[in-house]
Coordinates of C-alpha atoms in Angstrom, one line a residue:
Chain A
M366 CA 100.6 111.8 139.3
I367 CA 97.5 110.5 141.2
G368 CA 95.5 113.6 140.3
W369 CA 96.3 113.0 136.5
F370 CA 95.3 109.5 136.9
D371 CA 92.1 110.3 138.6
A372 CA 91.2 112.8 135.9
N373 CA 92.0 110.3 133.0
L374 CA 90.5 107.2 134.7
V375 CA 87.5 107.1 132.2
S376 CA 90.0 107.3 129.3
I377 CA 92.1 104.7 130.8
L378 CA 89.2 102.3 131.4
N379 CA 87.9 103.1 127.8
G380 CA 91.4 102.0 126.5
F381 CA 91.1 98.8 128.4
A382 CA 87.9 98.1 126.8
I383 CA 89.0 99.0 123.5
G384 CA 91.9 96.7 124.1
S385 CA 89.6 93.7 125.2
L386 CA 87.9 93.9 121.9
L387 CA 90.8 94.4 119.8
F388 CA 92.4 91.4 121.4
I389 CA 89.5 89.2 120.7
L390 CA 89.9 90.4 117.0
A391 CA 93.5 90.3 116.7
V392 CA 94.2 87.2 118.3
G393 CA 92.0 85.4 115.6
L394 CA 93.7 87.3 112.7
S395 CA 97.3 86.7 114.2
I396 CA 96.7 82.7 114.6
V397 CA 95.3 82.6 111.2
F398 CA 98.3 84.2 109.8
G399 CA 100.8 82.7 111.8
M400 CA 99.8 79.0 111.4
M401 CA 98.2 79.2 108.0
D402 CA 100.1 82.1 106.1
V403 CA 96.6 83.5 105.2
L404 CA 96.4 87.3 105.8
N405 CA 92.6 87.7 106.1
L406 CA 91.8 91.3 105.2
A407 CA 88.1 90.1 105.5
H408 CA 88.4 90.1 109.3
G409 CA 86.9 93.5 109.7
A410 CA 84.0 92.6 107.3
F411 CA 83.1 89.5 109.5
F412 CA 83.4 91.8 112.5
L413 CA 80.8 94.1 110.8
V414 CA 78.6 91.1 110.0
G415 CA 78.4 90.6 113.9
S416 CA 77.7 93.8 114.6
Y417 CA 74.7 93.9 112.1
L418 CA 73.5 90.5 113.5
S419 CA 73.0 92.1 116.8
V420 CA 70.9 94.7 115.3
T421 CA 68.7 92.2 113.5
F422 CA 68.2 90.0 116.7
L423 CA 67.6 93.3 118.7
A424 CA 70.4 92.2 121.1
G425 CA 69.8 95.5 123.1
A426 CA 66.2 94.7 123.9
S427 CA 66.8 91.5 125.8
W428 CA 69.0 89.1 126.9
G429 CA 67.5 86.5 124.6
G430 CA 68.1 88.6 121.7
F431 CA 71.7 89.2 122.8
L432 CA 72.6 85.7 123.1
T433 CA 70.9 84.4 120.1
A434 CA 72.9 87.0 118.3
L435 CA 76.0 85.5 119.9
G436 CA 75.2 82.3 119.0
V437 CA 74.2 83.0 115.5
A438 CA 77.1 85.2 115.0
A439 CA 79.7 82.3 116.3
L440 CA 77.8 80.0 113.6
V441 CA 78.1 82.3 110.7
G442 CA 81.7 82.8 111.6
L443 CA 82.6 79.2 111.8
L444 CA 81.0 78.9 108.4
A445 CA 82.5 81.8 106.8
G446 CA 86.0 80.6 108.0
G447 CA 85.4 77.1 106.6
V448 CA 84.3 78.7 103.2
L449 CA 87.4 81.1 103.3
S450 CA 89.6 78.3 103.9
G451 CA 88.1 76.3 101.0
M452 CA 88.4 79.4 98.6
T453 CA 92.1 80.0 99.7
E454 CA 93.2 76.3 99.4
P455 CA 94.0 76.7 95.4
L456 CA 96.1 79.8 96.3
A457 CA 98.1 78.2 98.8
R458 CA 101.2 78.0 96.6
R459 CA 100.9 81.6 95.1
P460 CA 102.4 84.7 96.6
I461 CA 100.9 86.0 99.8
L462 CA 99.6 89.1 97.8
D463 CA 97.2 86.9 96.0
Q464 CA 95.4 85.7 99.2
A465 CA 95.3 89.2 100.6
L466 CA 93.8 90.5 97.5
L467 CA 91.3 87.6 97.4
T468 CA 90.2 88.3 101.1
L469 CA 90.2 92.3 100.3
G470 CA 87.6 91.5 97.5
I471 CA 85.7 89.2 99.9
S472 CA 85.5 92.1 102.3
L473 CA 84.2 94.6 99.7
I474 CA 81.6 92.3 98.5
V475 CA 80.4 91.4 102.3
A476 CA 80.6 95.3 103.3
E477 CA 78.5 96.2 100.0
V478 CA 75.9 93.2 100.9
L479 CA 75.7 94.5 104.4
S480 CA 75.2 97.9 103.1
I481 CA 72.4 96.8 100.7
V482 CA 70.5 94.8 103.4
Y483 CA 70.9 97.5 106.2
G484 CA 71.2 100.5 104.4
N485 CA 73.7 103.3 105.0
D486 CA 72.5 104.6 108.3
V487 CA 74.3 104.4 111.6
R488 CA 72.5 101.8 113.7
S489 CA 73.0 101.9 117.4
V490 CA 72.6 98.8 119.9
R491 CA 71.8 99.2 123.5
P492 CA 73.8 97.0 126.0
P493 CA 71.3 94.1 127.2
P494 CA 69.2 94.8 130.1
G495 CA 70.8 94.9 133.6
L496 CA 74.0 96.3 131.8
R497 CA 72.8 99.5 130.7
G498 CA 73.6 101.5 134.1
S499 CA 76.7 102.7 135.1
T500 CA 79.1 101.5 138.1
D501 CA 81.1 103.5 140.4
V502 CA 84.7 103.2 139.9
A503 CA 86.8 105.1 142.1
G504 CA 84.6 107.9 142.2
D505 CA 83.6 108.0 138.5
A506 CA 80.6 106.6 137.1
Y507 CA 81.6 104.1 134.3
P508 CA 79.3 102.2 132.0
T509 CA 78.7 98.7 133.4
Y510 CA 78.8 97.1 129.9
R511 CA 82.3 98.4 129.2
L512 CA 83.4 97.0 132.5
L513 CA 82.1 93.5 131.4
L514 CA 83.9 93.9 128.2
I515 CA 87.2 94.2 130.1
G516 CA 86.3 91.1 132.2
I517 CA 85.6 89.3 129.0
G518 CA 88.7 90.2 127.3
L519 CA 90.9 89.4 130.3
A520 CA 89.0 86.0 130.7
L521 CA 89.4 85.3 127.1
A522 CA 93.2 86.1 127.2
L523 CA 93.4 83.5 130.1
V524 CA 91.7 80.9 128.1
V525 CA 93.7 81.2 125.2
W526 CA 96.8 81.2 127.1
L527 CA 95.7 78.2 129.0
V528 CA 94.8 76.4 125.7
V529 CA 97.8 77.3 123.7
E530 CA 100.5 76.5 126.5
R531 CA 99.0 73.8 128.6
T532 CA 96.9 71.6 125.9
S533 CA 97.9 69.4 123.0
V534 CA 95.7 71.4 120.8
G535 CA 97.8 74.3 121.9
A536 CA 101.1 72.5 121.2
L537 CA 99.7 71.9 117.8
V538 CA 99.1 75.4 117.5
R539 CA 102.5 76.4 118.5
A540 CA 104.1 73.7 116.4
S541 CA 102.2 75.0 113.2
V542 CA 103.5 78.5 113.8
A543 CA 107.0 77.2 113.9
D544 CA 107.1 74.9 111.2
R545 CA 104.0 73.7 109.2
E546 CA 105.8 71.3 106.8
M547 CA 107.2 69.5 109.7
V548 CA 103.9 69.2 111.7
S549 CA 102.3 67.9 108.3
A550 CA 105.2 65.3 108.0
M551 CA 104.3 63.9 111.4
G552 CA 100.8 62.8 110.1
I553 CA 98.7 65.6 110.9
D554 CA 96.1 66.8 108.2
N555 CA 97.0 70.3 107.4
R556 CA 93.8 70.9 105.7
K557 CA 91.7 70.0 108.8
V558 CA 93.7 72.2 110.8
K559 CA 93.5 75.1 108.3
V560 CA 89.6 74.9 108.3
A561 CA 89.6 74.7 112.2
V562 CA 91.9 77.7 112.6
L563 CA 90.2 79.8 110.0
G564 CA 86.7 78.8 111.4
L565 CA 87.9 79.6 115.0
G566 CA 89.4 83.0 113.8
S567 CA 86.5 84.2 111.9
M568 CA 84.2 83.1 114.7
L569 CA 86.3 85.4 117.1
A570 CA 85.7 88.2 114.6
T571 CA 81.9 87.8 114.5
V572 CA 81.7 87.6 118.2
A573 CA 83.8 90.6 118.7
G574 CA 81.3 92.2 116.3
V575 CA 78.3 91.4 118.5
L576 CA 80.3 92.2 121.7
A577 CA 81.2 95.6 120.3
A578 CA 78.0 96.7 118.8
P579 CA 76.6 98.4 122.1
V580 CA 79.9 100.4 122.0
Y581 CA 80.5 101.2 118.1
G582 CA 77.2 100.6 116.9
A583 CA 76.9 99.4 113.4
R584 CA 77.6 101.3 110.4
P585 CA 79.3 101.1 106.8
G586 CA 83.1 101.8 106.9
L587 CA 83.4 100.3 110.4
D588 CA 85.1 97.4 109.1
E589 CA 87.9 99.1 107.6
T590 CA 88.6 101.1 110.7
I591 CA 88.4 97.9 112.8
L592 CA 90.6 95.9 110.5
L593 CA 93.3 98.8 110.2
L594 CA 93.5 98.8 114.1
A595 CA 93.4 94.9 114.3
L596 CA 96.3 94.9 111.7
V597 CA 98.1 97.6 113.5
V598 CA 98.0 95.4 116.8
I599 CA 99.2 92.2 115.2
V600 CA 102.2 93.9 113.4
I601 CA 103.0 95.7 116.7
G602 CA 102.8 92.5 118.6
G603 CA 104.2 90.2 116.0
L604 CA 102.3 88.1 113.7
G605 CA 101.3 84.6 115.1
S606 CA 102.1 85.6 118.5
I607 CA 99.4 85.4 121.2
R608 CA 101.4 87.5 124.0
G609 CA 102.0 89.8 121.2
A610 CA 98.4 90.3 120.2
L611 CA 97.7 90.8 123.9
I612 CA 100.3 93.5 124.6
G613 CA 99.6 95.2 121.2
A614 CA 95.8 95.4 121.8
L615 CA 96.5 97.0 125.3
V616 CA 98.9 99.4 123.7
I617 CA 96.7 100.3 120.9
G618 CA 93.6 100.5 123.2
Q619 CA 95.3 103.2 125.2
V620 CA 96.5 105.1 122.3
E621 CA 93.0 105.0 120.8
S622 CA 91.4 106.4 124.0
L623 CA 94.2 108.0 126.2
G624 CA 95.8 109.6 123.0
R625 CA 92.3 110.6 121.6
A626 CA 91.5 112.3 124.9
L627 CA 94.9 114.0 125.7
L628 CA 96.2 114.8 122.2
P629 CA 92.8 114.7 120.0
D630 CA 94.6 116.3 116.7
L631 CA 97.4 113.7 116.9
A632 CA 95.8 110.5 118.0
S633 CA 96.0 109.0 114.5
F634 CA 99.6 110.0 114.1
I635 CA 100.3 108.4 117.3
L636 CA 98.8 105.2 116.1
F637 CA 100.5 104.8 113.0
G638 CA 103.7 106.5 114.6
T639 CA 103.7 103.8 117.1
L640 CA 103.6 101.0 114.5
A641 CA 106.5 102.7 112.4
L642 CA 108.4 103.1 115.7
V643 CA 108.0 99.6 116.9
L644 CA 108.9 98.2 113.3
V645 CA 112.0 100.4 113.1
V646 CA 113.2 99.0 116.3
R647 CA 112.1 95.3 116.0
P648 CA 111.3 94.8 112.1
R649 CA 109.2 91.8 112.9
G650 CA 107.0 93.0 115.9
L651 CA 107.7 93.0 119.6
F652 CA 107.0 89.1 120.2
A653 CA 107.7 87.4 116.8
G654 CA 108.7 83.9 116.9
K655 CA 112.1 82.9 115.9
V656 CA 110.6 81.5 112.3
A657 CA 110.3 84.3 109.9
H658 CA 107.5 84.7 107.7
S659 CA 107.8 86.7 104.7
Chain B
M60 CA 126.0 102.6 87.8
T61 CA 128.8 102.1 85.5
V62 CA 130.1 99.1 87.4
D63 CA 126.7 97.5 87.4
S64 CA 126.0 96.8 84.1
P65 CA 128.4 94.1 83.3
P66 CA 127.5 91.6 85.9
A67 CA 124.0 92.3 85.5
R68 CA 123.9 90.3 82.2
G69 CA 124.8 87.2 84.4
T70 CA 121.8 87.5 86.8
P71 CA 118.4 86.0 86.5
G72 CA 116.8 89.5 86.5
A73 CA 118.8 90.2 83.5
T74 CA 117.1 87.3 81.5
A75 CA 113.7 88.5 82.6
A76 CA 114.4 92.1 81.6
A77 CA 115.6 91.0 78.3
G78 CA 112.7 88.7 77.8
G79 CA 110.6 92.0 76.8
T80 CA 112.7 92.7 73.9
P81 CA 115.0 90.1 72.1
R82 CA 113.0 86.9 72.6
R83 CA 109.9 88.2 71.0
R84 CA 111.9 89.9 68.2
G85 CA 109.5 88.5 65.6
S86 CA 106.6 90.5 66.8
R87 CA 108.6 93.7 67.5
P88 CA 107.5 95.5 64.3
L89 CA 103.9 94.6 64.7
A90 CA 104.2 95.9 68.5
A91 CA 105.4 99.1 67.1
V92 CA 102.7 99.5 64.6
L93 CA 100.2 98.7 67.2
G94 CA 101.7 101.1 69.4
L95 CA 101.6 103.8 66.8
V96 CA 97.9 103.0 65.9
L97 CA 97.0 103.3 69.6
L98 CA 98.9 106.5 69.9
A99 CA 97.0 107.8 67.1
V100 CA 93.7 106.8 68.3
L101 CA 94.4 108.1 71.7
A102 CA 95.3 111.5 70.3
A103 CA 92.0 111.9 68.2
V104 CA 90.0 110.9 70.8
P105 CA 88.4 114.4 71.7
L106 CA 87.7 114.9 68.0
F107 CA 85.1 112.3 68.1
V108 CA 84.1 111.6 71.6
D109 CA 81.8 113.7 73.5
P110 CA 83.4 115.9 76.6
F111 CA 82.2 113.4 79.2
G112 CA 83.8 110.4 77.3
T113 CA 87.0 112.5 77.0
N114 CA 87.0 113.3 80.7
T115 CA 86.5 109.7 81.5
L116 CA 89.6 108.9 79.3
S117 CA 91.5 111.5 81.0
R118 CA 91.0 110.1 84.4
I119 CA 91.8 106.4 83.0
L120 CA 95.1 107.8 81.5
V121 CA 96.1 109.4 84.9
F122 CA 95.2 106.3 86.7
A123 CA 97.0 104.3 84.2
L124 CA 100.3 106.3 84.9
F125 CA 99.7 105.8 88.6
A126 CA 99.2 102.0 88.1
M127 CA 102.4 101.9 86.1
S128 CA 104.4 103.6 89.0
L129 CA 103.1 101.1 91.4
D130 CA 104.0 98.3 89.2
L131 CA 107.9 99.5 89.3
L132 CA 107.5 98.7 93.2
V133 CA 105.2 95.7 93.0
G134 CA 105.9 93.8 89.7
I135 CA 109.6 94.8 88.8
T136 CA 111.0 95.2 92.5
G137 CA 108.6 92.8 94.1
L138 CA 107.4 95.1 96.8
P139 CA 103.8 95.0 97.4
S140 CA 102.9 98.5 98.6
L141 CA 99.4 99.2 100.2
G142 CA 100.1 102.8 100.7
H143 CA 101.2 103.9 97.1
A144 CA 98.1 106.5 97.1
A145 CA 100.1 108.5 99.5
W146 CA 102.4 109.9 97.0
F147 CA 99.6 110.2 94.6
G148 CA 97.8 112.2 97.2
I149 CA 100.9 114.2 98.0
G150 CA 101.1 115.2 94.4
A151 CA 97.7 116.2 94.0
Y152 CA 97.6 118.4 97.1
T153 CA 101.0 120.0 96.0
A154 CA 99.6 120.6 92.4
G155 CA 96.3 122.0 93.8
L156 CA 97.8 124.3 96.4
V157 CA 100.5 125.6 93.9
A158 CA 97.7 126.3 91.4
E159 CA 95.7 128.0 93.9
H160 CA 98.4 130.2 95.5
W161 CA 101.1 130.6 93.0
T162 CA 100.7 129.6 89.5
A163 CA 98.3 127.3 87.6
E164 CA 100.9 126.6 84.9
G165 CA 100.6 123.0 84.0
V166 CA 103.9 122.0 83.4
V167 CA 105.0 123.8 86.8
T168 CA 102.2 122.2 88.9
V169 CA 102.8 118.7 87.6
L170 CA 106.7 118.8 88.2
L171 CA 106.4 120.1 91.4
A172 CA 103.7 117.4 92.3
A173 CA 106.4 114.7 91.1
V174 CA 109.1 116.3 93.1
A175 CA 106.8 116.2 96.3
G176 CA 105.8 112.8 95.7
A177 CA 109.5 111.7 95.3
V178 CA 110.6 113.7 98.4
G179 CA 107.6 112.3 100.4
A180 CA 108.9 108.7 99.2
A181 CA 112.1 109.6 100.1
A182 CA 111.6 110.5 103.6
T183 CA 109.7 107.4 104.5
G184 CA 111.2 104.8 101.9
W185 CA 114.4 104.1 104.0
L186 CA 112.2 102.7 106.5
A187 CA 110.0 100.8 104.5
V188 CA 112.3 99.0 102.2
R189 CA 114.3 97.6 105.1
S190 CA 111.2 95.0 105.5
S191 CA 109.8 92.7 102.9
G192 CA 106.6 90.7 102.2
V193 CA 103.6 91.3 104.6
F194 CA 105.9 93.7 106.8
F195 CA 106.2 95.8 103.6
L196 CA 102.5 95.6 103.0
M197 CA 101.8 96.9 106.4
L198 CA 104.4 99.5 107.0
T199 CA 103.5 101.0 103.5
L200 CA 100.0 100.8 105.0
A201 CA 100.9 102.8 107.8
I202 CA 102.7 105.4 106.0
G203 CA 99.6 105.7 103.6
E204 CA 97.2 106.2 106.4
L205 CA 99.6 108.8 108.2
V206 CA 99.4 110.9 104.9
H207 CA 95.6 110.1 104.9
Q208 CA 95.2 111.5 108.4
L209 CA 97.6 114.4 107.7
A210 CA 95.4 115.6 104.8
Q211 CA 92.4 115.3 106.9
S212 CA 93.6 117.0 110.1
A213 CA 95.6 119.8 108.5
D214 CA 92.3 121.4 107.5
T215 CA 93.8 124.9 107.3
V216 CA 95.8 123.8 104.3
T217 CA 94.2 121.0 102.8
G218 CA 90.7 121.8 103.4
G219 CA 90.3 118.8 105.8
S220 CA 87.5 116.3 105.0
N221 CA 85.9 118.8 102.7
G222 CA 88.9 118.4 100.3
L223 CA 90.7 121.0 98.5
F224 CA 88.3 122.5 95.8
G225 CA 88.1 125.3 93.5
I226 CA 91.5 124.3 92.0
P227 CA 92.1 126.6 88.8
S228 CA 92.0 125.1 85.4
I229 CA 95.5 124.0 84.2
R230 CA 97.1 126.7 82.2
V231 CA 99.5 126.2 79.1
A232 CA 101.7 129.1 78.4
G233 CA 99.5 131.4 80.3
T234 CA 96.2 130.4 78.6
P235 CA 93.8 128.1 80.8
L236 CA 92.5 125.3 79.3
T237 CA 88.9 125.1 79.6
L238 CA 87.7 122.6 77.0
A239 CA 87.9 118.9 78.1
G240 CA 89.8 117.9 74.7
Y241 CA 92.7 120.4 75.4
V242 CA 92.9 119.1 79.1
Y243 CA 92.8 115.5 77.5
W244 CA 95.7 116.4 75.1
F245 CA 97.8 117.9 78.0
V246 CA 97.2 114.8 80.3
L247 CA 97.9 112.5 77.2
A248 CA 101.2 114.3 76.8
V249 CA 102.3 114.1 80.3
V250 CA 101.2 110.5 80.8
L251 CA 103.0 109.3 77.7
L252 CA 106.3 110.9 78.8
G253 CA 105.7 109.7 82.3
A254 CA 105.2 106.2 80.7
L255 CA 108.3 106.5 78.4
G256 CA 110.1 107.4 81.9
L257 CA 109.0 104.5 83.5
W258 CA 109.7 102.0 80.6
L259 CA 113.3 103.6 80.3
V260 CA 113.9 102.8 84.0
S261 CA 112.6 99.3 83.7
A262 CA 114.6 98.4 80.5
S263 CA 117.7 99.9 81.9
P264 CA 120.3 97.9 83.6
F265 CA 119.0 99.4 87.1
G266 CA 115.6 97.8 86.0
A267 CA 117.3 94.5 85.4
A268 CA 119.0 94.8 89.0
L269 CA 115.6 95.6 90.5
R270 CA 114.2 92.2 88.6
G271 CA 117.3 90.5 90.0
I272 CA 116.5 91.5 93.6
R273 CA 112.8 90.5 93.1
D274 CA 114.0 87.1 92.0
N275 CA 116.7 86.2 94.2
E276 CA 117.7 88.9 97.0
A277 CA 120.4 86.8 98.4
R278 CA 122.0 86.0 95.2
M279 CA 122.1 89.8 94.2
R280 CA 123.8 90.5 97.3
S281 CA 126.6 87.9 96.9
L282 CA 127.1 89.2 93.4
G283 CA 128.0 92.6 95.1
Y284 CA 124.8 94.7 94.8
T285 CA 123.4 96.4 97.7
P286 CA 119.7 95.6 97.6
F287 CA 118.6 98.4 100.1
R288 CA 120.1 101.0 97.6
Y289 CA 118.3 99.6 94.7
K290 CA 115.0 99.0 96.6
Y291 CA 115.2 102.5 98.1
A292 CA 115.9 104.2 94.6
A293 CA 112.8 102.2 93.1
F294 CA 110.6 103.4 96.1
V295 CA 111.6 107.0 95.4
L296 CA 111.1 106.8 91.7
A297 CA 107.8 105.0 92.0
G298 CA 106.6 107.7 94.6
G299 CA 107.9 110.7 92.0
F300 CA 105.9 109.0 89.0
A301 CA 103.0 108.4 91.4
G302 CA 103.2 112.3 92.4
L303 CA 103.3 113.4 88.8
A304 CA 99.9 111.3 88.3
G305 CA 98.6 113.0 91.4
G306 CA 99.4 116.4 90.0
L307 CA 97.9 115.7 86.8
F308 CA 94.6 114.4 88.7
A309 CA 94.5 117.6 90.7
G310 CA 94.5 119.8 87.5
L311 CA 92.0 117.4 85.8
V312 CA 89.3 116.9 88.5
R313 CA 90.0 120.2 90.3
I314 CA 89.1 118.7 93.7
V315 CA 91.3 116.7 95.9
N316 CA 90.0 114.5 98.9
P317 CA 91.7 113.0 101.9
S318 CA 90.5 109.6 100.6
D319 CA 92.6 110.1 97.1
A320 CA 95.5 109.3 99.5
G321 CA 93.9 106.5 101.5
F322 CA 93.8 102.9 101.8
S323 CA 91.0 102.2 99.3
T324 CA 92.7 104.1 96.5
S325 CA 95.8 102.0 97.4
A326 CA 93.9 98.7 97.3
L327 CA 92.3 99.7 94.1
L328 CA 95.5 100.5 92.3
L329 CA 96.9 97.3 93.7
L330 CA 94.1 95.5 92.0
A331 CA 94.9 97.3 88.9
V332 CA 98.2 96.3 88.7
I333 CA 97.3 92.5 89.5
L334 CA 94.4 92.6 87.3
G335 CA 96.6 94.0 84.4
G336 CA 99.5 91.8 85.2
A337 CA 102.3 93.0 87.4
G338 CA 105.7 93.4 85.8
T339 CA 104.6 94.3 82.6
L340 CA 103.9 98.1 82.8
W341 CA 101.2 97.9 80.2
G342 CA 99.3 95.5 82.0
P343 CA 98.7 97.5 84.8
A344 CA 97.8 100.4 82.7
L345 CA 95.1 98.7 81.0
G346 CA 94.1 97.1 84.6
A347 CA 93.5 100.7 85.7
A348 CA 91.3 101.2 82.9
V349 CA 89.0 98.5 83.9
V350 CA 88.9 99.6 87.5
V351 CA 88.3 103.3 86.7
L352 CA 85.4 102.0 84.4
V353 CA 83.9 99.9 87.0
R354 CA 84.3 102.3 89.7
D355 CA 83.3 105.4 88.0
T356 CA 81.2 104.4 84.9
Y357 CA 79.4 101.5 85.9
G358 CA 79.4 101.9 89.9
P359 CA 77.0 104.8 89.8
T360 CA 74.5 102.6 87.7
L361 CA 74.3 100.0 90.4
E362 CA 72.8 102.4 92.9
G363 CA 76.2 103.1 94.3
H364 CA 77.2 99.7 95.0
G365 CA 80.3 99.9 92.6
P366 CA 82.3 98.3 95.5
L367 CA 80.4 95.1 95.1
L368 CA 81.3 94.7 91.4
L369 CA 84.9 95.6 92.2
G370 CA 84.8 92.9 95.0
V371 CA 83.6 90.4 92.3
V372 CA 86.3 91.5 90.0
F373 CA 89.0 91.1 92.8
V374 CA 87.8 87.5 93.5
L375 CA 87.7 86.5 89.7
A376 CA 90.9 88.3 88.9
V377 CA 92.6 86.4 91.7
Y378 CA 91.3 82.9 90.3
L379 CA 91.0 83.4 86.7
L380 CA 94.0 85.7 85.9
P381 CA 96.9 84.6 88.0
Q382 CA 99.2 86.3 85.4
G383 CA 96.9 89.1 84.8
V384 CA 95.5 90.3 81.6
A385 CA 99.2 90.4 80.2
G386 CA 99.4 86.7 81.0
L387 CA 96.6 86.2 78.5
A388 CA 98.8 87.8 75.9
G389 CA 101.5 85.2 76.5
V390 CA 104.0 87.4 78.0
R391 CA 104.8 85.1 80.8
A392 CA 107.9 83.5 81.8
G393 CA 110.0 85.2 84.4
I394 CA 107.9 88.6 83.9
G395 CA 105.0 87.4 85.9
R396 CA 104.8 87.9 89.6
R397 CA 106.0 84.4 90.4
R398 CA 108.8 84.6 92.7
P399 CA 110.1 81.1 92.9
A400 CA 113.4 82.0 95.0
R401 CA 111.3 83.6 97.7
E402 CA 108.7 81.0 97.9
G403 CA 111.5 78.2 98.2
S404 CA 113.4 80.1 100.8
S405 CA 110.7 80.9 103.2

């Protein structure tokens, strides 16, 4: 057992790094859906915007570039979320499929504009200086940047948990997931909450894109891959559940990394097989709230 | 089924089903004449359109049948699927493999493709139709991706990411159809039969029950129906017709790629259904024509940025055509995709 663990340590760590990234992505997607019933299929495209921003600002060359990319990405994400919130407002009373189609259309447009601006080549981004080397983890050399990613993911999970469970903003979030009409009846402006939630959710997507750039680079099609993974994560975890997003991200991170290392031919089957299995056992995901979204 | 027809008359679905025929009795002869004219024009196309145009039109017909099969799920049963291309892909691969290894007889390949599509849908549908709404969307997405991955990874059988190529041309009674016009006529005949089949399903008491489930599942259950069985049957039927379209596609294009079974094809089809007007069958067929034209004909002229145009179409369609093109034609009231019951209960 110890020997097996040793042999696969790098894959396991990679799984945690991917899981961290997926958590940052999925938590935004999940809160947006849980609170606002908006299934944002443009989330992957926003992620890719972040990745390409780090290409533009040469995030790999210096810390200045990296931090600029992060800041600009956060701003762009906030704006994009605000715009999206305005665009989905007229569709609020229509079936959920309409919003899904709208965001799918937006994601097609964003992805194509990116490929017009940046071309179709695969762009790679180096980690910022000082994080390019590797660190010794139990005898294996492991890229420092990915260790940092794991740390960021865990820290973010902690922050999100603290905010949601311990602050009044968090109480508002939980209340909105449970019963939006009641929250609005108590005098809280639903539209403002929606702008804020979509802005924050989209910001998490673009920031995750910047953070992921040194690992995944930036290329056309990455948005779709990432979106599928994030969707699998939130469906497994339960839509609207933050704990679910964390557990789902960690599971899918390991499936993506360890699964790919151990059973390279079956990795994708394991991924979607896990999803199907979870939905058979728990049709609304592992940590779905008591309130059913349909 | 025999027990089902009497109560169906009292359900909300029955009125919706009837909406297509009796209420518009006045325009019925007109519709029939229009249909016949359209049929004649479609049949005469190869006589005065160049082979390239004929080929494009064949592709439009195939996708029209495909979109109508998805409409059976989305518009009539109220189950939005994001993995419908899986059955299309299974049908296409089946037809391609049968043609390569056994016989290229058109009728055989196409029928086997339909059977394969239905079997695939039957194997997974029992799982998918247990859920609804977003969860159905996600589950069908997962199933579709599984099939896509299967096509990608089973490269000894399917050719992997290179696709299955070198599929022999369709034969009818042993003679290979080499001219675009003959292939077109074969495609037209099969698509018309398929469309007729879908129309019969939709107009039957079974179709009325499906509409009832879409509009108010709880009420249908209290009337003694078992929604699960109906939804499952609709899923399998839709899979079968999608497989049929896939079989035609393989014979027409003679190359099948894993992406034909993937997410983007499914999303495109869903757009066609919504664009045309879900629940009307003919609307989605029109929507498919628009989508195929945008993607294959106008797409390449935009330096490969067809998806940009598609994205714009997506966004505009959602805002400007809430009931699809069919909504513009005034066929609204109950046939559109509004599901008041579901919205009210959630």
